DNA sequence: GTCTATAGGTTGATAGAC
DNA sequence: GTCTATCAACCTATAGAC
């Protein structure tokens, strides 16, 4: 009876849940430890007892969600076999970000992209470098006409579309006057994969394609 | 002699320059007015005298760069004539963001996307709603097979690629081990337009294209 | 318009009782 | 492990001399 499946979250976990929610909504600096402890219903001193500093709490909150996402990405890529299609590769990379977590962990990870401080960039690199290399290899195999440089650029563009979706998807119903509905996740994922796959399949830019400076 | 071309910036302008630089680098909440006045070499009270509050200083800094960008976007779209190509439309939308400003104003505007507070979203909408409508119309004309919904989604994806480039382009040389060089702006712009144009030209997703849940 | 000084509030982190 | 109480530092904004 000490670890029943439906146990009540302990203090440490409650802090992580609240941190994930509030950091994800408002970012690192705009969220105070007092906001977090109030949301979690725990004492202020508990956060320092369990996590020492605000920074390491942020790291812990990110790592808790990032690790399963990256594990799932590799799983899906492996499951697609030795010669995955472009769509399979993109789905393996993107779909683990579309699962719904209790506190919308997605917002938290989108904040990583928006936090300029160096410690967050290091953390991002630490958690993603290996995964990115694995996916670049798969993409090179699926798109032999593209250089590694070109693939890295296009993966960056794709990650940007995804990050923007996570960070700002909620404003889309407003600016589209109801036409775009980000809460239909399978449809959004399919749209993103369609868009990115076509972008990846475009002929590589060869130095100048008449797009030099400006239009006209 | 009161308004010679190479005048020295006055206090108000020095504050705006410093605010643009620091807000762009570190975001709104992580930047204090003391950081800004120190960078500008002016007194702390000057910022309240000229801009009242920190929030309205942020708004002023954004508006100063946003307005010329949006004016240039419309100019370029108009200059492309009555039936612009997809590439001309995308260049009109994206290229004004690639001009170099003294303090890298681009970082500032990428922070808008990363700032969750409602006042920034309103400000973003206020400055962009009209421009977006104009570009959606042009895109619909160039891509008659796409619904307005589909165009809005793909414009959102494109804006995400652009925003990610502005906000996180500086990490690309690191994670690409030198392969990707974001400082070659014409090349980056051409790559982004190539990628986005192919994405826009993809067949519309019709409800389910075998990309339902996950890979495999 | 520009300064000094300071009010008034919030923050992250810790000390120490229980 | 969890609490109360508190410290020292920082913040935005303003009042008032010049």
Short mmCIF file of C-alpha atoms (C1' of nucleotides) in Angstrom, two decimals:
data_model
loop_
_atom_site.label_atom_id
_atom_site.label_comp_id
_atom_site.label_asym_id
_atom_site.label_seq_id
_atom_site.Cartn_x
_atom_site.Cartn_y
_atom_site.Cartn_z
CA UNK A 1 0.00 0.00 0.00
CA UNK A 2 2.99 2.28 -0.07
CA UNK A 3 3.05 2.60 -3.85
CA UNK A 4 -0.46 1.98 -5.10
CA UNK A 5 -0.97 2.99 -8.76
CA UNK A 6 -3.38 5.83 -7.97
CA UNK A 7 -1.33 7.41 -5.18
CA UNK A 8 -1.67 11.05 -4.30
CA UNK A 9 1.27 13.14 -5.60
CA UNK A 10 3.84 13.92 -2.94
CA UNK A 11 5.22 17.38 -2.30
CA UNK A 12 8.12 17.07 -4.71
CA UNK A 13 5.84 15.98 -7.52
CA UNK A 14 3.28 18.66 -6.77
CA UNK A 15 6.01 21.27 -7.02
CA UNK A 16 7.12 19.86 -10.36
CA UNK A 17 3.54 19.89 -11.66
CA UNK A 18 3.02 23.50 -10.62
CA UNK A 19 6.41 24.58 -11.96
CA UNK A 20 5.70 22.91 -15.28
CA UNK A 21 2.38 24.67 -15.59
CA UNK A 22 3.50 28.14 -14.57
CA UNK A 23 6.92 28.16 -16.22
CA UNK A 24 5.20 26.97 -19.37
CA UNK A 25 2.61 29.70 -19.24
CA UNK A 26 4.73 32.65 -18.20
CA UNK A 27 8.34 31.74 -18.67
CA UNK A 28 11.20 31.40 -16.22
CA UNK A 29 11.79 34.91 -14.97
CA UNK A 30 8.14 35.91 -14.89
CA UNK A 31 7.30 33.01 -12.59
CA UNK A 32 8.20 33.37 -8.92
CA UNK A 33 8.76 30.52 -6.51
CA UNK A 34 5.88 31.92 -4.52
CA UNK A 35 3.59 31.54 -7.53
CA UNK A 36 4.67 27.93 -7.77
CA UNK A 37 4.26 27.05 -4.12
CA UNK A 38 0.87 28.75 -4.04
CA UNK A 39 -0.27 26.74 -7.06
CA UNK A 40 1.11 23.53 -5.58
CA UNK A 41 -0.33 24.22 -2.15
CA UNK A 42 2.99 23.66 -0.44
CA UNK A 43 5.29 25.75 1.65
CA UNK A 44 7.81 28.08 0.10
CA UNK A 45 10.75 26.48 1.87
CA UNK A 46 9.85 23.09 0.42
CA UNK A 47 11.05 24.07 -3.02
CA UNK A 48 14.49 24.92 -1.74
CA UNK A 49 14.58 21.75 0.31
CA UNK A 50 13.76 19.55 -2.68
CA UNK A 51 15.38 21.48 -5.52
CA UNK A 52 17.91 23.87 -3.95
CA UNK A 53 17.53 26.66 -6.52
CA UNK A 54 14.95 28.01 -8.92
CA UNK A 55 17.22 27.20 -11.84
CA UNK A 56 17.59 23.54 -10.97
CA UNK A 57 13.83 23.29 -10.46
CA UNK A 58 13.41 24.56 -14.01
CA UNK A 59 15.90 22.00 -15.27
CA UNK A 60 14.17 19.21 -13.39
CA UNK A 61 10.78 20.20 -14.75
CA UNK A 62 12.09 20.18 -18.29
CA UNK A 63 14.02 16.95 -17.97
CA UNK A 64 10.96 15.14 -16.62
CA UNK A 65 9.08 15.72 -19.88
CA UNK A 66 11.94 15.89 -22.35
CA UNK A 67 13.35 12.47 -21.61
CA UNK A 68 10.22 10.44 -22.39
CA UNK A 69 9.64 12.51 -25.54
CA UNK A 70 13.13 11.81 -26.80
CA UNK A 71 12.86 8.12 -25.89
CA UNK A 72 9.60 7.89 -27.82
CA UNK A 73 11.14 9.65 -30.81
CA UNK A 74 13.90 7.07 -31.07
CA UNK A 75 11.42 4.24 -30.49
CA UNK A 76 9.24 5.43 -33.36
CA UNK A 77 12.20 5.93 -35.63
CA UNK A 78 13.45 2.43 -34.88
CA UNK A 79 9.98 0.99 -35.39
CA UNK A 80 9.88 2.49 -38.88
CA UNK A 81 12.60 0.08 -39.99
CA UNK A 82 15.85 0.50 -41.86
CA UNK A 83 14.49 2.66 -44.65
CA UNK A 84 11.85 4.93 -43.18
CA UNK A 85 9.94 7.29 -45.44
CA UNK A 86 10.24 11.04 -44.96
CA UNK A 87 6.76 11.14 -43.44
CA UNK A 88 7.65 8.38 -40.99
CA UNK A 89 10.75 10.26 -39.89
CA UNK A 90 8.87 13.50 -39.40
CA UNK A 91 6.10 11.73 -37.50
CA UNK A 92 8.65 10.10 -35.23
CA UNK A 93 10.19 13.48 -34.51
CA UNK A 94 7.00 15.47 -34.06
CA UNK A 95 4.24 13.21 -32.81
CA UNK A 96 5.68 12.63 -29.30
CA UNK A 97 5.22 16.35 -28.72
CA UNK A 98 1.51 16.09 -29.41
CA UNK A 99 0.53 13.82 -26.54
CA UNK A 100 -1.51 15.58 -23.92
CA UNK A 101 -0.03 15.92 -20.49
CA UNK A 102 -1.97 16.93 -17.40
CA UNK A 103 -0.35 20.32 -17.19
CA UNK A 104 0.35 20.92 -20.87
CA UNK A 105 4.05 20.17 -20.62
CA UNK A 106 4.32 21.33 -24.20
CA UNK A 107 4.23 24.95 -23.15
CA UNK A 108 7.17 24.32 -20.89
CA UNK A 109 9.31 22.99 -23.68
CA UNK A 110 8.36 25.82 -25.97
CA UNK A 111 9.67 28.16 -23.31
CA UNK A 112 13.09 26.62 -23.65
CA UNK A 113 13.25 28.03 -27.13
CA UNK A 114 12.28 31.43 -25.82
CA UNK A 115 14.70 31.59 -22.91
CA UNK A 116 17.91 33.21 -24.01
CA UNK A 117 20.09 32.51 -21.02
CA UNK A 118 23.02 30.29 -21.69
CA UNK A 119 22.19 27.68 -19.09
CA UNK A 120 18.97 26.87 -20.89
CA UNK A 121 20.71 26.60 -24.21
CA UNK A 122 23.17 24.16 -22.73
CA UNK A 123 20.35 22.16 -21.26
CA UNK A 124 18.60 22.11 -24.61
CA UNK A 125 21.73 20.93 -26.35
CA UNK A 126 22.39 18.32 -23.69
CA UNK A 127 18.96 16.78 -24.15
CA UNK A 128 18.70 17.11 -27.91
CA UNK A 129 22.08 16.80 -29.55
CA UNK A 130 22.04 13.02 -29.76
CA UNK A 131 18.47 12.84 -30.98
CA UNK A 132 19.06 15.45 -33.66
CA UNK A 133 22.08 13.58 -34.99
CA UNK A 134 20.06 10.39 -35.24
CA UNK A 135 17.30 12.14 -37.17
CA UNK A 136 19.69 13.96 -39.48
CA UNK A 137 21.16 10.61 -40.44
CA UNK A 138 17.73 9.19 -41.20
CA UNK A 139 16.81 12.26 -43.22
CA UNK A 140 20.00 12.05 -45.23
CA UNK A 141 19.19 8.48 -46.10
CA UNK A 142 15.64 9.37 -47.16
CA UNK A 143 16.74 12.46 -49.10
CA UNK A 144 20.08 11.61 -50.70
CA UNK A 145 19.97 14.69 -52.93
CA UNK A 146 20.22 17.06 -49.98
CA UNK A 147 23.45 17.99 -48.27
CA UNK A 148 23.75 17.67 -44.51
CA UNK A 149 23.76 21.46 -44.33
CA UNK A 150 20.49 21.69 -46.19
CA UNK A 151 18.90 19.05 -43.97
CA UNK A 152 19.97 20.89 -40.83
CA UNK A 153 18.46 24.12 -42.11
CA UNK A 154 15.19 22.47 -42.94
CA UNK A 155 15.05 20.64 -39.64
CA UNK A 156 15.55 24.01 -37.98
CA UNK A 157 12.64 25.45 -39.97
CA UNK A 158 10.47 22.47 -39.02
CA UNK A 159 11.38 22.78 -35.36
CA UNK A 160 10.44 26.45 -35.61
CA UNK A 161 7.00 25.66 -36.98
CA UNK A 162 6.53 23.17 -34.17
CA UNK A 163 7.80 25.53 -31.49
CA UNK A 164 5.62 28.34 -32.71
CA UNK A 165 2.66 25.99 -32.68
CA UNK A 166 3.38 25.03 -29.08
CA UNK A 167 4.04 28.56 -27.92
CA UNK A 168 1.47 30.52 -29.89
CA UNK A 169 -1.03 28.00 -31.19
CA UNK A 170 -3.56 29.31 -28.72
CA UNK A 171 -3.83 32.63 -30.55
CA UNK A 172 -4.67 30.99 -33.87
CA UNK A 173 -8.41 30.75 -33.32
CA UNK A 174 -8.41 34.49 -32.65
CA UNK A 175 -6.41 35.64 -35.66
CA UNK A 176 -8.05 33.11 -37.98
CA UNK A 177 -11.53 34.09 -36.79
CA UNK A 178 -12.27 30.54 -35.77
CA UNK A 179 -11.02 28.84 -38.91
CA UNK A 180 -7.99 27.19 -37.32
CA UNK A 181 -8.54 24.91 -34.35
CA UNK A 182 -5.28 23.83 -32.67
CA UNK A 183 -7.04 21.52 -30.24
CA UNK A 184 -7.70 18.94 -32.96
CA UNK A 185 -4.23 17.51 -32.50
CA UNK A 186 -4.24 14.69 -35.05
CA UNK A 187 -5.31 17.13 -37.74
CA UNK A 188 -2.70 19.68 -36.73
CA UNK A 189 0.02 17.05 -36.69
CA UNK A 190 -0.99 15.84 -40.14
CA UNK A 191 -0.96 19.41 -41.47
CA UNK A 192 2.46 20.08 -40.02
CA UNK A 193 3.90 16.86 -41.41
CA UNK A 194 2.43 17.62 -44.84
CA UNK A 195 3.89 21.12 -44.84
CA UNK A 196 7.33 20.08 -43.58
CA UNK A 197 7.60 17.05 -45.85
CA UNK A 198 6.97 19.21 -48.90
CA UNK A 199 9.55 21.70 -47.65
CA UNK A 200 12.11 18.93 -47.23
CA UNK A 201 11.43 17.62 -50.72
CA UNK A 202 11.99 21.00 -52.38
CA UNK A 203 14.94 21.25 -54.73
CA UNK A 204 17.99 22.41 -52.82
CA UNK A 205 18.88 26.03 -53.13
CA UNK A 206 22.04 26.12 -55.22
CA UNK A 207 23.56 29.49 -54.37
CA UNK A 208 21.16 31.81 -56.11
CA UNK A 209 17.79 30.98 -57.58
CA UNK A 210 16.63 34.45 -58.52
CA UNK A 211 15.69 35.17 -54.94
CA UNK A 212 18.71 37.34 -54.34
CA UNK A 213 17.77 40.48 -52.50
CA UNK A 214 14.16 41.46 -52.55
CA UNK A 215 11.01 40.93 -54.55
CA UNK A 216 10.30 42.57 -57.92
CA UNK B 1 22.10 72.53 -37.58
CA UNK B 2 19.35 71.30 -35.30
CA UNK B 3 18.66 68.17 -37.29
CA UNK B 4 21.82 67.25 -39.13
CA UNK B 5 21.79 63.71 -40.58
CA UNK B 6 24.53 62.43 -38.27
CA UNK B 7 23.18 63.88 -35.00
CA UNK B 8 23.94 62.28 -31.68
CA UNK B 9 20.99 60.31 -30.31
CA UNK B 10 19.07 62.10 -27.58
CA UNK B 11 18.12 60.56 -24.27
CA UNK B 12 14.81 59.18 -25.45
CA UNK B 13 16.38 57.50 -28.43
CA UNK B 14 19.26 56.11 -26.40
CA UNK B 15 16.76 54.53 -24.05
CA UNK B 16 14.89 52.99 -26.97
CA UNK B 17 18.12 51.63 -28.43
CA UNK B 18 19.16 50.07 -25.14
CA UNK B 19 15.67 48.70 -24.50
CA UNK B 20 15.56 47.16 -27.94
CA UNK B 21 18.89 45.47 -27.43
CA UNK B 22 18.29 44.15 -23.93
CA UNK B 23 14.63 43.21 -24.27
CA UNK B 24 15.59 41.38 -27.44
CA UNK B 25 18.38 39.49 -25.76
CA UNK B 26 16.79 38.62 -22.46
CA UNK B 27 13.08 39.18 -22.75
CA UNK B 28 10.75 41.54 -20.96
CA UNK B 29 10.73 40.35 -17.37
CA UNK B 30 14.40 39.42 -17.26
CA UNK B 31 15.41 42.94 -18.26
CA UNK B 32 15.26 45.61 -15.57
CA UNK B 33 14.96 49.31 -16.16
CA UNK B 34 18.31 49.64 -14.40
CA UNK B 35 19.89 47.37 -17.00
CA UNK B 36 18.48 49.61 -19.69
CA UNK B 37 19.51 52.92 -18.17
CA UNK B 38 22.99 51.56 -17.48
CA UNK B 39 23.34 50.41 -21.08
CA UNK B 40 22.01 53.73 -22.35
CA UNK B 41 24.15 55.77 -19.98
CA UNK B 42 21.18 57.76 -18.74
CA UNK B 43 19.53 58.24 -15.41
CA UNK B 44 16.96 55.81 -14.11
CA UNK B 45 14.30 58.47 -13.71
CA UNK B 46 14.61 59.44 -17.37
CA UNK B 47 12.86 56.31 -18.50
CA UNK B 48 9.81 57.08 -16.43
CA UNK B 49 9.85 60.68 -17.59
CA UNK B 50 9.88 59.70 -21.27
CA UNK B 51 7.90 56.46 -21.21
CA UNK B 52 5.94 56.40 -17.92
CA UNK B 53 6.07 52.62 -17.40
CA UNK B 54 8.23 49.67 -18.34
CA UNK B 55 5.37 48.17 -20.31
CA UNK B 56 4.86 51.20 -22.51
CA UNK B 57 8.60 51.39 -23.11
CA UNK B 58 8.42 47.82 -24.40
CA UNK B 59 5.51 48.73 -26.64
CA UNK B 60 7.33 51.78 -27.96
CA UNK B 61 10.45 49.78 -28.70
CA UNK B 62 8.47 47.21 -30.63
CA UNK B 63 6.36 49.73 -32.52
CA UNK B 64 9.45 51.61 -33.65
CA UNK B 65 10.66 48.56 -35.60
CA UNK B 66 7.40 46.87 -36.41
CA UNK B 67 5.85 49.76 -38.26
CA UNK B 68 8.55 50.17 -40.93
CA UNK B 69 8.66 46.40 -41.40
CA UNK B 70 4.94 46.22 -42.04
CA UNK B 71 5.04 49.26 -44.31
CA UNK B 72 7.80 47.63 -46.33
CA UNK B 73 5.86 44.37 -46.53
CA UNK B 74 2.89 46.09 -48.10
CA UNK B 75 5.17 48.10 -50.40
CA UNK B 76 6.83 44.96 -51.71
CA UNK B 77 3.54 43.17 -52.13
CA UNK B 78 2.14 46.11 -54.08
CA UNK B 79 5.30 46.31 -56.17
CA UNK B 80 4.83 42.68 -57.21
CA UNK B 81 1.75 43.64 -59.19
CA UNK B 82 -1.77 42.27 -59.38
CA UNK B 83 -0.81 38.62 -59.72
CA UNK B 84 2.28 38.03 -57.60
CA UNK B 85 3.90 34.61 -57.58
CA UNK B 86 4.04 32.62 -54.38
CA UNK B 87 7.74 33.38 -54.05
CA UNK B 88 7.13 37.11 -54.46
CA UNK B 89 4.49 37.02 -51.74
CA UNK B 90 6.72 35.14 -49.34
CA UNK B 91 9.64 37.46 -50.06
CA UNK B 92 7.46 40.48 -49.41
CA UNK B 93 6.41 38.99 -46.09
CA UNK B 94 9.80 37.76 -44.92
CA UNK B 95 12.54 39.91 -46.43
CA UNK B 96 11.78 43.09 -44.41
CA UNK B 97 12.69 41.10 -41.31
CA UNK B 98 16.15 40.39 -42.68
CA UNK B 99 17.46 43.93 -42.81
CA UNK B 100 20.14 44.59 -40.27
CA UNK B 101 19.45 47.12 -37.60
CA UNK B 102 22.05 48.63 -35.31
CA UNK B 103 20.85 46.74 -32.28
CA UNK B 104 19.46 43.64 -33.95
CA UNK B 105 15.86 44.69 -33.65
CA UNK B 106 14.96 41.26 -34.90
CA UNK B 107 15.59 39.73 -31.50
CA UNK B 108 13.11 42.12 -30.02
CA UNK B 109 10.33 41.04 -32.30
CA UNK B 110 11.08 37.39 -31.75
CA UNK B 111 10.54 38.05 -28.05
CA UNK B 112 7.00 39.09 -28.78
CA UNK B 113 6.27 35.55 -29.77
CA UNK B 114 7.79 34.30 -26.56
CA UNK B 115 6.04 36.66 -24.18
CA UNK B 116 2.84 35.10 -22.97
CA UNK B 117 1.23 38.05 -21.29
CA UNK B 118 -1.95 39.25 -22.84
CA UNK B 119 -0.84 42.81 -23.39
CA UNK B 120 1.86 41.64 -25.76
CA UNK B 121 -0.54 39.44 -27.66
CA UNK B 122 -2.86 42.38 -28.11
CA UNK B 123 -0.02 44.53 -29.28
CA UNK B 124 1.04 41.83 -31.72
CA UNK B 125 -2.45 41.53 -33.08
CA UNK B 126 -2.84 45.29 -33.29
CA UNK B 127 0.27 45.61 -35.44
CA UNK B 128 -0.21 42.51 -37.56
CA UNK B 129 -3.88 41.78 -38.12
CA UNK B 130 -4.21 44.05 -41.15
CA UNK B 131 -1.00 42.89 -42.74
CA UNK B 132 -1.88 39.23 -42.30
CA UNK B 133 -5.25 39.71 -43.93
CA UNK B 134 -3.65 41.37 -46.91
CA UNK B 135 -1.18 38.51 -47.33
CA UNK B 136 -3.80 35.81 -46.89
CA UNK B 137 -5.74 37.37 -49.75
CA UNK B 138 -2.68 37.38 -51.98
CA UNK B 139 -1.89 33.79 -51.06
CA UNK B 140 -5.43 32.68 -51.83
CA UNK B 141 -5.15 34.23 -55.25
CA UNK B 142 -1.81 32.51 -55.91
CA UNK B 143 -2.99 29.17 -54.53
CA UNK B 144 -6.65 28.79 -55.50
CA UNK B 145 -6.70 25.12 -54.55
CA UNK B 146 -6.14 25.89 -50.87
CA UNK B 147 -8.86 26.89 -48.46
CA UNK B 148 -8.42 29.99 -46.35
CA UNK B 149 -8.05 27.71 -43.33
CA UNK B 150 -5.21 25.82 -44.96
CA UNK B 151 -3.46 29.06 -45.92
CA UNK B 152 -3.71 30.39 -42.39
CA UNK B 153 -2.20 27.19 -41.01
CA UNK B 154 0.68 27.29 -43.44
CA UNK B 155 1.30 30.97 -42.81
CA UNK B 156 1.47 30.12 -39.13
CA UNK B 157 4.04 27.41 -39.83
CA UNK B 158 6.05 29.84 -41.95
CA UNK B 159 5.95 32.51 -39.27
CA UNK B 160 7.16 29.89 -36.82
CA UNK B 161 10.16 29.03 -38.96
CA UNK B 162 10.94 32.71 -39.21
CA UNK B 163 10.47 33.38 -35.50
CA UNK B 164 12.62 30.41 -34.56
CA UNK B 165 15.27 31.66 -36.92
CA UNK B 166 15.21 35.09 -35.28
CA UNK B 167 15.13 33.78 -31.75
CA UNK B 168 17.44 30.77 -31.99
CA UNK B 169 19.39 31.18 -35.20
CA UNK B 170 22.46 31.98 -33.18
CA UNK B 171 22.67 28.43 -31.85
CA UNK B 172 22.66 26.89 -35.31
CA UNK B 173 26.42 27.12 -35.91
CA UNK B 174 26.89 25.23 -32.65
CA UNK B 175 24.47 22.38 -33.22
CA UNK B 176 25.37 22.08 -36.90
CA UNK B 177 29.07 22.03 -36.13
CA UNK B 178 29.65 25.03 -38.34
CA UNK B 179 27.65 23.84 -41.34
CA UNK B 180 24.87 26.39 -41.00
CA UNK B 181 25.78 30.06 -41.02
CA UNK B 182 22.85 32.33 -40.16
CA UNK B 183 24.81 35.51 -40.76
CA UNK B 184 24.67 35.01 -44.53
CA UNK B 185 21.25 36.60 -44.64
CA UNK B 186 20.48 36.46 -48.35
CA UNK B 187 21.22 32.74 -48.37
CA UNK B 188 19.11 32.13 -45.28
CA UNK B 189 16.22 34.11 -46.74
CA UNK B 190 16.41 32.14 -49.98
CA UNK B 191 16.45 28.85 -48.08
CA UNK B 192 13.47 29.84 -45.98
CA UNK B 193 11.47 30.97 -49.01
CA UNK B 194 12.30 27.75 -50.84
CA UNK B 195 11.19 25.66 -47.88
CA UNK B 196 8.01 27.60 -47.20
CA UNK B 197 7.01 27.84 -50.87
CA UNK B 198 7.21 24.07 -51.22
CA UNK B 199 5.18 23.67 -48.04
CA UNK B 200 2.49 26.01 -49.37
CA UNK B 201 2.33 24.12 -52.65
CA UNK B 202 1.78 20.74 -50.99
CA UNK B 203 -1.55 19.07 -51.66
CA UNK B 204 -4.02 20.07 -48.99
CA UNK B 205 -4.64 17.59 -46.24
CA UNK B 206 -8.11 16.25 -46.80
CA UNK B 207 -9.10 14.85 -43.44
CA UNK B 208 -6.88 11.80 -43.19
CA UNK B 209 -3.98 10.90 -45.39
CA UNK B 210 -2.72 7.86 -43.54
CA UNK B 211 -1.02 10.02 -40.97
CA UNK B 212 -3.64 9.36 -38.36
CA UNK B 213 -2.05 8.70 -35.01
CA UNK B 214 1.57 7.67 -35.03
CA UNK B 215 4.14 6.21 -37.33
CA UNK B 216 4.16 2.55 -38.33
"C1'" DG C 1 14.82 67.63 -18.82
"C1'" DT C 2 17.88 65.70 -15.74
"C1'" DC C 3 19.33 64.52 -11.35
"C1'" DT C 4 19.26 62.39 -6.06
"C1'" DA C 5 16.84 60.07 -2.81
"C1'" DT C 6 13.60 57.08 -1.38
"C1'" DA C 7 9.18 54.97 -0.90
"C1'" DG C 8 6.88 50.61 -1.15
"C1'" DG C 9 6.86 46.11 -2.71
"C1'" DT C 10 8.67 41.61 -4.38
"C1'" DT C 11 12.16 38.37 -4.92
"C1'" DG C 12 15.36 33.97 -3.94
"C1'" DA C 13 17.27 31.80 -0.34
"C1'" DT C 14 18.18 30.43 4.53
"C1'" DA C 15 18.01 29.68 9.71
"C1'" DG C 16 16.04 27.21 13.06
"C1'" DA C 17 11.89 25.28 15.67
"C1'" DC C 18 9.12 21.15 15.40
"C1'" DG D 1 10.19 16.81 5.76
"C1'" DT D 2 7.55 20.65 6.79
"C1'" DC D 3 6.74 24.89 8.91
"C1'" DT D 4 7.46 30.31 10.43
"C1'" DA D 5 10.15 34.12 10.26
"C1'" DT D 6 13.42 36.79 8.23
"C1'" DC D 7 17.45 38.61 5.60
"C1'" DA D 8 19.57 40.99 1.99
"C1'" DA D 9 19.03 42.25 -2.54
"C1'" DC D 10 16.49 43.79 -6.09
"C1'" DC D 11 12.69 45.95 -8.46
"C1'" DT D 12 9.32 49.88 -10.47
"C1'" DA D 13 7.82 54.18 -9.78
"C1'" DT D 14 7.64 58.79 -7.82
"C1'" DA D 15 8.67 63.13 -5.22
"C1'" DG D 16 11.12 67.11 -5.35
"C1'" DA D 17 15.56 69.92 -5.90
"C1'" DC D 18 17.95 72.11 -9.68
#
